């Protein structure tokens, strides 16, 4: 990956360790010949740089979805609240900072931001996707809804990536791990790569 973008990704606020970001970049490049990429959970655009770099190099685009109002644990008073990302009404707002990230990265022609709730966008989505990266809300209900809404859009041979997969409950919340197990149990996906808490699966069958 281009050194300038790597430095920018490292300096961008967010929740994507470098080794996992680079694995995401490699997976994005692998999938990109099949079609566009899509991310759920943009935040300030840290993971978006890794996937966007892959999309740009391979001549495709990356859609990235977020309501930009923060996850449950990013609200005022919660452990991952960041006072830099609040609007004039006191609500979480990561959209201006995200926009700055993508401009600095030179990825404005590659990365297409969709501002809205993941399940709502999924209900209207019709375009087959080469790769879907799920990193939105980590409540059981929302994580399962992201799988149900987006996994069917991954084309055969395409990739489904899930972040924050912790098989050991003492390491983190279990919803993404449950989604990962569900994807494997469906028979529609098989393991492709694993890096830290990132799991990438390949679509090999029907019956999501
Ligand atoms: N991928 C980011 C981290 C994402 S944090 C990184 O690399 O740093 C999770 C994000 O998901 C938050 O920005 C939050 O606003 C968003 N989110 C949570 N629930 C959502 C939902 N139902 N629809 C859309 N976005 C959601
Ligand atoms: Mg994450």
PDB file of C-alpha atoms and ligand atoms in Angstrom:
ATOM      1  CA  UNK A   1       0.000   0.000   0.000  1.00  0.00           C
ATOM      2  CA  UNK A   2       1.184   3.539  -0.837  1.00  0.00           C
ATOM      3  CA  UNK A   3       3.289   4.907   2.053  1.00  0.00           C
ATOM      4  CA  UNK A   4       1.466   8.266   2.170  1.00  0.00           C
ATOM      5  CA  UNK A   5      -1.926   6.582   2.598  1.00  0.00           C
ATOM      6  CA  UNK A   6      -0.560   4.170   5.164  1.00  0.00           C
ATOM      7  CA  UNK A   7       0.737   7.089   7.262  1.00  0.00           C
ATOM      8  CA  UNK A   8      -2.603   8.870   6.956  1.00  0.00           C
ATOM      9  CA  UNK A   9      -4.554   5.751   7.989  1.00  0.00           C
ATOM     10  CA  UNK A  10      -2.309   5.367  11.037  1.00  0.00           C
ATOM     11  CA  UNK A  11      -2.894   9.019  12.005  1.00  0.00           C
ATOM     12  CA  UNK A  12      -6.692   8.909  11.517  1.00  0.00           C
ATOM     13  CA  UNK A  13      -8.831   8.470  14.663  1.00  0.00           C
ATOM     14  CA  UNK A  14     -10.667   5.158  14.772  1.00  0.00           C
ATOM     15  CA  UNK A  15     -10.642   1.498  15.553  1.00  0.00           C
ATOM     16  CA  UNK A  16      -8.550  -0.331  12.963  1.00  0.00           C
ATOM     17  CA  UNK A  17      -5.118  -1.685  13.985  1.00  0.00           C
ATOM     18  CA  UNK A  18      -2.534  -1.451  11.223  1.00  0.00           C
ATOM     19  CA  UNK A  19      -2.051  -5.213  10.690  1.00  0.00           C
ATOM     20  CA  UNK A  20      -5.813  -5.716  10.358  1.00  0.00           C
ATOM     21  CA  UNK A  21      -6.105  -2.685   8.065  1.00  0.00           C
ATOM     22  CA  UNK A  22      -3.431  -4.112   5.784  1.00  0.00           C
ATOM     23  CA  UNK A  23      -5.228  -7.484   5.718  1.00  0.00           C
ATOM     24  CA  UNK A  24      -8.385  -5.587   4.749  1.00  0.00           C
ATOM     25  CA  UNK A  25      -6.449  -3.824   1.968  1.00  0.00           C
ATOM     26  CA  UNK A  26      -5.169  -7.176   0.628  1.00  0.00           C
ATOM     27  CA  UNK A  27      -8.669  -8.685   0.740  1.00  0.00           C
ATOM     28  CA  UNK A  28     -10.062  -5.582  -1.010  1.00  0.00           C
ATOM     29  CA  UNK A  29      -7.533  -5.912  -3.829  1.00  0.00           C
ATOM     30  CA  UNK A  30      -8.307  -9.627  -4.174  1.00  0.00           C
ATOM     31  CA  UNK A  31     -12.071  -9.003  -4.429  1.00  0.00           C
ATOM     32  CA  UNK A  32     -12.051  -5.789  -6.494  1.00  0.00           C
ATOM     33  CA  UNK A  33     -11.869  -7.401  -9.986  1.00  0.00           C
ATOM     34  CA  UNK A  34     -15.345  -8.846  -9.278  1.00  0.00           C
ATOM     35  CA  UNK A  35     -17.079  -5.510  -8.577  1.00  0.00           C
ATOM     36  CA  UNK A  36     -17.496  -2.643  -6.088  1.00  0.00           C
ATOM     37  CA  UNK A  37     -16.681  -2.827  -2.353  1.00  0.00           C
ATOM     38  CA  UNK A  38     -18.953  -1.764   0.529  1.00  0.00           C
ATOM     39  CA  UNK A  39     -18.231  -0.892   4.157  1.00  0.00           C
ATOM     40  CA  UNK A  40     -20.709  -0.619   7.049  1.00  0.00           C
ATOM     41  CA  UNK A  41     -19.297   1.618   9.822  1.00  0.00           C
ATOM     42  CA  UNK A  42     -17.289   4.514   8.384  1.00  0.00           C
ATOM     43  CA  UNK A  43     -16.647   6.551  11.577  1.00  0.00           C
ATOM     44  CA  UNK A  44     -13.798   8.968  10.679  1.00  0.00           C
ATOM     45  CA  UNK A  45     -12.595   6.900   7.712  1.00  0.00           C
ATOM     46  CA  UNK A  46      -9.653   4.943   9.116  1.00  0.00           C
ATOM     47  CA  UNK A  47     -10.640   1.530   7.683  1.00  0.00           C
ATOM     48  CA  UNK A  48     -12.058   3.402   4.678  1.00  0.00           C
ATOM     49  CA  UNK A  49      -8.509   4.434   3.678  1.00  0.00           C
ATOM     50  CA  UNK A  50      -7.281   0.815   3.579  1.00  0.00           C
ATOM     51  CA  UNK A  51     -10.268  -0.382   1.539  1.00  0.00           C
ATOM     52  CA  UNK A  52     -10.402   2.799  -0.551  1.00  0.00           C
ATOM     53  CA  UNK A  53      -6.722   2.422  -1.493  1.00  0.00           C
ATOM     54  CA  UNK A  54      -7.483  -1.119  -2.719  1.00  0.00           C
ATOM     55  CA  UNK A  55     -10.520   0.076  -4.690  1.00  0.00           C
ATOM     56  CA  UNK A  56      -8.602   2.938  -6.317  1.00  0.00           C
ATOM     57  CA  UNK A  57      -5.637   0.770  -7.339  1.00  0.00           C
ATOM     58  CA  UNK A  58      -7.965  -1.817  -8.864  1.00  0.00           C
ATOM     59  CA  UNK A  59     -10.198   0.690 -10.674  1.00  0.00           C
ATOM     60  CA  UNK A  60     -13.404   0.183  -8.703  1.00  0.00           C
ATOM     61  CA  UNK A  61     -15.260   2.131  -5.974  1.00  0.00           C
ATOM     62  CA  UNK A  62     -15.996   1.778  -2.271  1.00  0.00           C
ATOM     63  CA  UNK A  63     -19.421   2.602  -0.819  1.00  0.00           C
ATOM     64  CA  UNK A  64     -19.225   3.379   2.895  1.00  0.00           C
ATOM     65  CA  UNK A  65     -22.345   3.571   5.077  1.00  0.00           C
ATOM     66  CA  UNK A  66     -22.786   5.302   8.430  1.00  0.00           C
ATOM     67  CA  UNK A  67     -25.468   7.480  10.017  1.00  0.00           C
ATOM     68  CA  UNK A  68     -22.465   9.294  11.570  1.00  0.00           C
ATOM     69  CA  UNK A  69     -24.289   9.519  14.929  1.00  0.00           C
ATOM     70  CA  UNK A  70     -21.995   7.011  16.625  1.00  0.00           C
ATOM     71  CA  UNK A  71     -22.505   3.533  18.029  1.00  0.00           C
ATOM     72  CA  UNK A  72     -23.934   2.838  21.477  1.00  0.00           C
ATOM     73  CA  UNK A  73     -20.472   2.913  23.132  1.00  0.00           C
ATOM     74  CA  UNK A  74     -19.531   6.223  21.396  1.00  0.00           C
ATOM     75  CA  UNK A  75     -22.335   8.319  22.929  1.00  0.00           C
ATOM     76  CA  UNK A  76     -21.597  11.085  25.516  1.00  0.00           C
ATOM     77  CA  UNK A  77     -20.682   9.455  28.829  1.00  0.00           C
ATOM     78  CA  UNK A  78     -19.815   6.108  27.194  1.00  0.00           C
ATOM     79  CA  UNK A  79     -16.269   4.664  27.099  1.00  0.00           C
ATOM     80  CA  UNK A  80     -15.555   5.416  23.414  1.00  0.00           C
ATOM     81  CA  UNK A  81     -17.042   8.934  23.330  1.00  0.00           C
ATOM     82  CA  UNK A  82     -14.725  11.424  21.566  1.00  0.00           C
ATOM     83  CA  UNK A  83     -15.582  15.115  22.262  1.00  0.00           C
ATOM     84  CA  UNK A  84     -13.912  16.148  18.962  1.00  0.00           C
ATOM     85  CA  UNK A  85     -16.821  14.662  17.028  1.00  0.00           C
ATOM     86  CA  UNK A  86     -19.920  16.489  18.258  1.00  0.00           C
ATOM     87  CA  UNK A  87     -22.187  18.908  16.356  1.00  0.00           C
ATOM     88  CA  UNK A  88     -23.724  22.242  17.477  1.00  0.00           C
ATOM     89  CA  UNK A  89     -26.650  20.349  19.061  1.00  0.00           C
ATOM     90  CA  UNK A  90     -24.392  18.142  21.182  1.00  0.00           C
ATOM     91  CA  UNK A  91     -25.010  15.052  19.059  1.00  0.00           C
ATOM     92  CA  UNK A  92     -22.211  12.810  17.820  1.00  0.00           C
ATOM     93  CA  UNK A  93     -21.280  13.806  14.242  1.00  0.00           C
ATOM     94  CA  UNK A  94     -18.309  12.154  12.517  1.00  0.00           C
ATOM     95  CA  UNK A  95     -19.268  13.274   8.995  1.00  0.00           C
ATOM     96  CA  UNK A  96     -17.127  16.481   8.782  1.00  0.00           C
ATOM     97  CA  UNK A  97     -14.022  14.674  10.088  1.00  0.00           C
ATOM     98  CA  UNK A  98     -14.643  11.765   7.703  1.00  0.00           C
ATOM     99  CA  UNK A  99     -14.911  14.148   4.762  1.00  0.00           C
ATOM    100  CA  UNK A 100     -11.612  15.753   5.702  1.00  0.00           C
ATOM    101  CA  UNK A 101      -9.964  12.292   5.862  1.00  0.00           C
ATOM    102  CA  UNK A 102     -11.105  11.347   2.363  1.00  0.00           C
ATOM    103  CA  UNK A 103     -10.047  14.708   0.929  1.00  0.00           C
ATOM    104  CA  UNK A 104      -6.577  14.385   2.510  1.00  0.00           C
ATOM    105  CA  UNK A 105      -6.336  10.827   1.162  1.00  0.00           C
ATOM    106  CA  UNK A 106      -7.192  11.927  -2.373  1.00  0.00           C
ATOM    107  CA  UNK A 107      -9.961   9.327  -2.431  1.00  0.00           C
ATOM    108  CA  UNK A 108     -12.954  11.561  -3.247  1.00  0.00           C
ATOM    109  CA  UNK A 109     -13.400   9.959  -6.686  1.00  0.00           C
ATOM    110  CA  UNK A 110     -13.229   6.437  -5.219  1.00  0.00           C
ATOM    111  CA  UNK A 111     -15.084   6.550  -1.891  1.00  0.00           C
ATOM    112  CA  UNK A 112     -18.839   7.203  -1.949  1.00  0.00           C
ATOM    113  CA  UNK A 113     -20.333   8.071   1.444  1.00  0.00           C
ATOM    114  CA  UNK A 114     -23.885   6.973   2.175  1.00  0.00           C
ATOM    115  CA  UNK A 115     -25.291   8.697   5.267  1.00  0.00           C
ATOM    116  CA  UNK A 116     -28.046   6.617   6.808  1.00  0.00           C
ATOM    117  CA  UNK A 117     -28.978   3.560   8.807  1.00  0.00           C
ATOM    118  CA  UNK A 118     -27.420   0.370   7.488  1.00  0.00           C
ATOM    119  CA  UNK A 119     -30.606  -1.734   7.509  1.00  0.00           C
ATOM    120  CA  UNK A 120     -32.544   0.978   5.646  1.00  0.00           C
ATOM    121  CA  UNK A 121     -29.903   1.284   2.921  1.00  0.00           C
ATOM    122  CA  UNK A 122     -29.662  -2.521   2.634  1.00  0.00           C
ATOM    123  CA  UNK A 123     -33.428  -2.766   2.061  1.00  0.00           C
ATOM    124  CA  UNK A 124     -33.095  -0.608  -1.082  1.00  0.00           C
ATOM    125  CA  UNK A 125     -29.759  -2.000  -2.312  1.00  0.00           C
ATOM    126  CA  UNK A 126     -29.691  -3.835  -5.697  1.00  0.00           C
ATOM    127  CA  UNK A 127     -26.044  -3.871  -6.823  1.00  0.00           C
ATOM    128  CA  UNK A 128     -24.001  -7.095  -6.481  1.00  0.00           C
ATOM    129  CA  UNK A 129     -20.876  -6.516  -4.355  1.00  0.00           C
ATOM    130  CA  UNK A 130     -17.378  -7.994  -4.573  1.00  0.00           C
ATOM    131  CA  UNK A 131     -16.753  -7.387  -0.878  1.00  0.00           C
ATOM    132  CA  UNK A 132     -18.770  -6.343   2.179  1.00  0.00           C
ATOM    133  CA  UNK A 133     -17.005  -5.230   5.371  1.00  0.00           C
ATOM    134  CA  UNK A 134     -19.219  -5.207   8.476  1.00  0.00           C
ATOM    135  CA  UNK A 135     -17.979  -2.898  11.281  1.00  0.00           C
ATOM    136  CA  UNK A 136     -21.106  -1.020  12.426  1.00  0.00           C
ATOM    137  CA  UNK A 137     -23.121  -1.382  15.621  1.00  0.00           C
ATOM    138  CA  UNK A 138     -22.054  -4.317  17.789  1.00  0.00           C
ATOM    139  CA  UNK A 139     -25.399  -4.985  19.485  1.00  0.00           C
ATOM    140  CA  UNK A 140     -26.641  -8.494  18.731  1.00  0.00           C
ATOM    141  CA  UNK A 141     -29.739  -7.166  16.951  1.00  0.00           C
ATOM    142  CA  UNK A 142     -27.890  -4.679  14.722  1.00  0.00           C
ATOM    143  CA  UNK A 143     -24.955  -6.978  13.924  1.00  0.00           C
ATOM    144  CA  UNK A 144     -27.379  -9.744  12.882  1.00  0.00           C
ATOM    145  CA  UNK A 145     -29.381  -7.216  10.813  1.00  0.00           C
ATOM    146  CA  UNK A 146     -26.176  -6.151   9.029  1.00  0.00           C
ATOM    147  CA  UNK A 147     -25.476  -9.790   8.139  1.00  0.00           C
ATOM    148  CA  UNK A 148     -29.047 -10.372   6.924  1.00  0.00           C
ATOM    149  CA  UNK A 149     -29.107  -7.127   4.957  1.00  0.00           C
ATOM    150  CA  UNK A 150     -25.693  -7.295   3.319  1.00  0.00           C
ATOM    151  CA  UNK A 151     -24.448 -10.904   3.058  1.00  0.00           C
ATOM    152  CA  UNK A 152     -26.960 -11.738   0.275  1.00  0.00           C
ATOM    153  CA  UNK A 153     -25.390  -8.988  -1.895  1.00  0.00           C
ATOM    154  CA  UNK A 154     -21.920 -10.609  -1.856  1.00  0.00           C
ATOM    155  CA  UNK A 155     -21.417 -12.283  -5.219  1.00  0.00           C
ATOM    156  CA  UNK A 156     -20.178 -15.860  -5.588  1.00  0.00           C
ATOM    157  CA  UNK A 157     -16.398 -15.837  -5.042  1.00  0.00           C
ATOM    158  CA  UNK A 158     -16.655 -12.427  -3.323  1.00  0.00           C
ATOM    159  CA  UNK A 159     -15.620 -11.677   0.261  1.00  0.00           C
ATOM    160  CA  UNK A 160     -17.441 -10.941   3.530  1.00  0.00           C
ATOM    161  CA  UNK A 161     -15.268  -9.340   6.217  1.00  0.00           C
ATOM    162  CA  UNK A 162     -16.332  -9.004   9.859  1.00  0.00           C
ATOM    163  CA  UNK A 163     -14.486  -6.894  12.421  1.00  0.00           C
ATOM    164  CA  UNK A 164     -14.186  -7.297  16.222  1.00  0.00           C
ATOM    165  CA  UNK A 165     -14.588 -11.076  16.246  1.00  0.00           C
ATOM    166  CA  UNK A 166     -13.604 -12.277  19.732  1.00  0.00           C
ATOM    167  CA  UNK A 167     -14.142 -16.004  20.390  1.00  0.00           C
ATOM    168  CA  UNK A 168     -13.081 -15.376  24.020  1.00  0.00           C
ATOM    169  CA  UNK A 169     -15.820 -13.321  25.782  1.00  0.00           C
ATOM    170  CA  UNK A 170     -13.208 -11.734  28.091  1.00  0.00           C
ATOM    171  CA  UNK A 171     -11.652 -10.032  25.006  1.00  0.00           C
ATOM    172  CA  UNK A 172     -14.810  -8.301  23.753  1.00  0.00           C
ATOM    173  CA  UNK A 173     -18.509  -8.404  22.850  1.00  0.00           C
ATOM    174  CA  UNK A 174     -19.842 -11.543  21.210  1.00  0.00           C
ATOM    175  CA  UNK A 175     -22.214 -10.252  18.506  1.00  0.00           C
ATOM    176  CA  UNK A 176     -19.634 -10.099  15.665  1.00  0.00           C
ATOM    177  CA  UNK A 177     -18.389 -13.576  16.654  1.00  0.00           C
ATOM    178  CA  UNK A 178     -21.970 -14.885  16.498  1.00  0.00           C
ATOM    179  CA  UNK A 179     -22.339 -13.370  13.020  1.00  0.00           C
ATOM    180  CA  UNK A 180     -19.090 -15.034  11.934  1.00  0.00           C
ATOM    181  CA  UNK A 181     -20.307 -18.434  13.227  1.00  0.00           C
ATOM    182  CA  UNK A 182     -23.662 -17.923  11.518  1.00  0.00           C
ATOM    183  CA  UNK A 183     -21.987 -17.146   8.179  1.00  0.00           C
ATOM    184  CA  UNK A 184     -19.879 -20.322   8.401  1.00  0.00           C
ATOM    185  CA  UNK A 185     -22.837 -22.468   9.542  1.00  0.00           C
ATOM    186  CA  UNK A 186     -24.937 -21.246   6.605  1.00  0.00           C
ATOM    187  CA  UNK A 187     -22.628 -23.046   4.181  1.00  0.00           C
ATOM    188  CA  UNK A 188     -22.624 -19.934   1.990  1.00  0.00           C
ATOM    189  CA  UNK A 189     -19.212 -18.788   3.289  1.00  0.00           C
ATOM    190  CA  UNK A 190     -15.846 -20.370   4.114  1.00  0.00           C
ATOM    191  CA  UNK A 191     -12.795 -18.962   5.906  1.00  0.00           C
ATOM    192  CA  UNK A 192     -10.499 -16.920   3.680  1.00  0.00           C
ATOM    193  CA  UNK A 193      -8.231 -15.049   6.127  1.00  0.00           C
ATOM    194  CA  UNK A 194      -7.921 -14.163   9.800  1.00  0.00           C
ATOM    195  CA  UNK A 195      -5.878 -11.268  11.235  1.00  0.00           C
ATOM    196  CA  UNK A 196      -6.358 -10.188  14.842  1.00  0.00           C
ATOM    197  CA  UNK A 197     -10.105  -9.673  15.302  1.00  0.00           C
ATOM    198  CA  UNK A 198     -10.691  -9.469  11.532  1.00  0.00           C
ATOM    199  CA  UNK A 199     -12.272 -12.450   9.789  1.00  0.00           C
ATOM    200  CA  UNK A 200     -12.652 -12.594   6.026  1.00  0.00           C
ATOM    201  CA  UNK A 201     -14.887 -15.239   4.437  1.00  0.00           C
ATOM    202  CA  UNK A 202     -15.392 -16.183   0.805  1.00  0.00           C
ATOM    203  CA  UNK A 203     -18.849 -16.723  -0.676  1.00  0.00           C
ATOM    204  CA  UNK A 204     -19.069 -20.295  -1.917  1.00  0.00           C
ATOM    205  CA  UNK A 205     -22.785 -21.108  -1.779  1.00  0.00           C
ATOM    206  CA  UNK A 206     -26.416 -20.004  -1.540  1.00  0.00           C
ATOM    207  CA  UNK A 207     -28.695 -20.135   1.508  1.00  0.00           C
ATOM    208  CA  UNK A 208     -27.439 -17.152   3.583  1.00  0.00           C
TER     209      UNK A 208
HETATM  210  N1  LIG B   1     -14.551   1.230  10.680  1.00  0.00           N
HETATM  211  C1  LIG B   1     -14.268   2.304  11.622  1.00  0.00           C
HETATM  212  C2  LIG B   1     -14.954   2.121  12.971  1.00  0.00           C
HETATM  213  C3  LIG B   1     -16.444   2.054  12.909  1.00  0.00           C
HETATM  214  S1  LIG B   1     -17.175   2.389  14.486  1.00  0.00           S
HETATM  215  C4  LIG B   1     -12.765   2.484  11.813  1.00  0.00           C
HETATM  216  O1  LIG B   1     -11.969   1.862  11.103  1.00  0.00           O
HETATM  217  O2  LIG B   1     -12.347   3.273  12.639  1.00  0.00           O
HETATM  218  C5  LIG B   1     -18.843   1.992  14.166  1.00  0.00           C
HETATM  219  C6  LIG B   1     -19.587   2.996  13.316  1.00  0.00           C
HETATM  220  O3  LIG B   1     -20.828   2.401  12.967  1.00  0.00           O
HETATM  221  C7  LIG B   1     -19.923   4.320  14.003  1.00  0.00           C
HETATM  222  O4  LIG B   1     -19.401   5.395  13.280  1.00  0.00           O
HETATM  223  C8  LIG B   1     -21.464   4.364  14.029  1.00  0.00           C
HETATM  224  O5  LIG B   1     -22.021   5.641  13.778  1.00  0.00           O
HETATM  225  C9  LIG B   1     -21.827   3.408  12.923  1.00  0.00           C
HETATM  226  N2  LIG B   1     -23.136   2.748  13.098  1.00  0.00           N
HETATM  227  C10 LIG B   1     -23.589   2.117  14.205  1.00  0.00           C
HETATM  228  N3  LIG B   1     -24.803   1.598  13.985  1.00  0.00           N
HETATM  229  C11 LIG B   1     -25.135   1.911  12.707  1.00  0.00           C
HETATM  230  C12 LIG B   1     -26.277   1.660  11.881  1.00  0.00           C
HETATM  231  N4  LIG B   1     -27.329   0.960  12.342  1.00  0.00           N
HETATM  232  N5  LIG B   1     -26.286   2.142  10.618  1.00  0.00           N
HETATM  233  C13 LIG B   1     -25.223   2.860  10.144  1.00  0.00           C
HETATM  234  N6  LIG B   1     -24.114   3.120  10.868  1.00  0.00           N
HETATM  235  C14 LIG B   1     -24.069   2.651  12.136  1.00  0.00           C
HETATM  236 MG1  LIG B   2     -14.354  -2.451  14.561  1.00  0.00          MG
END
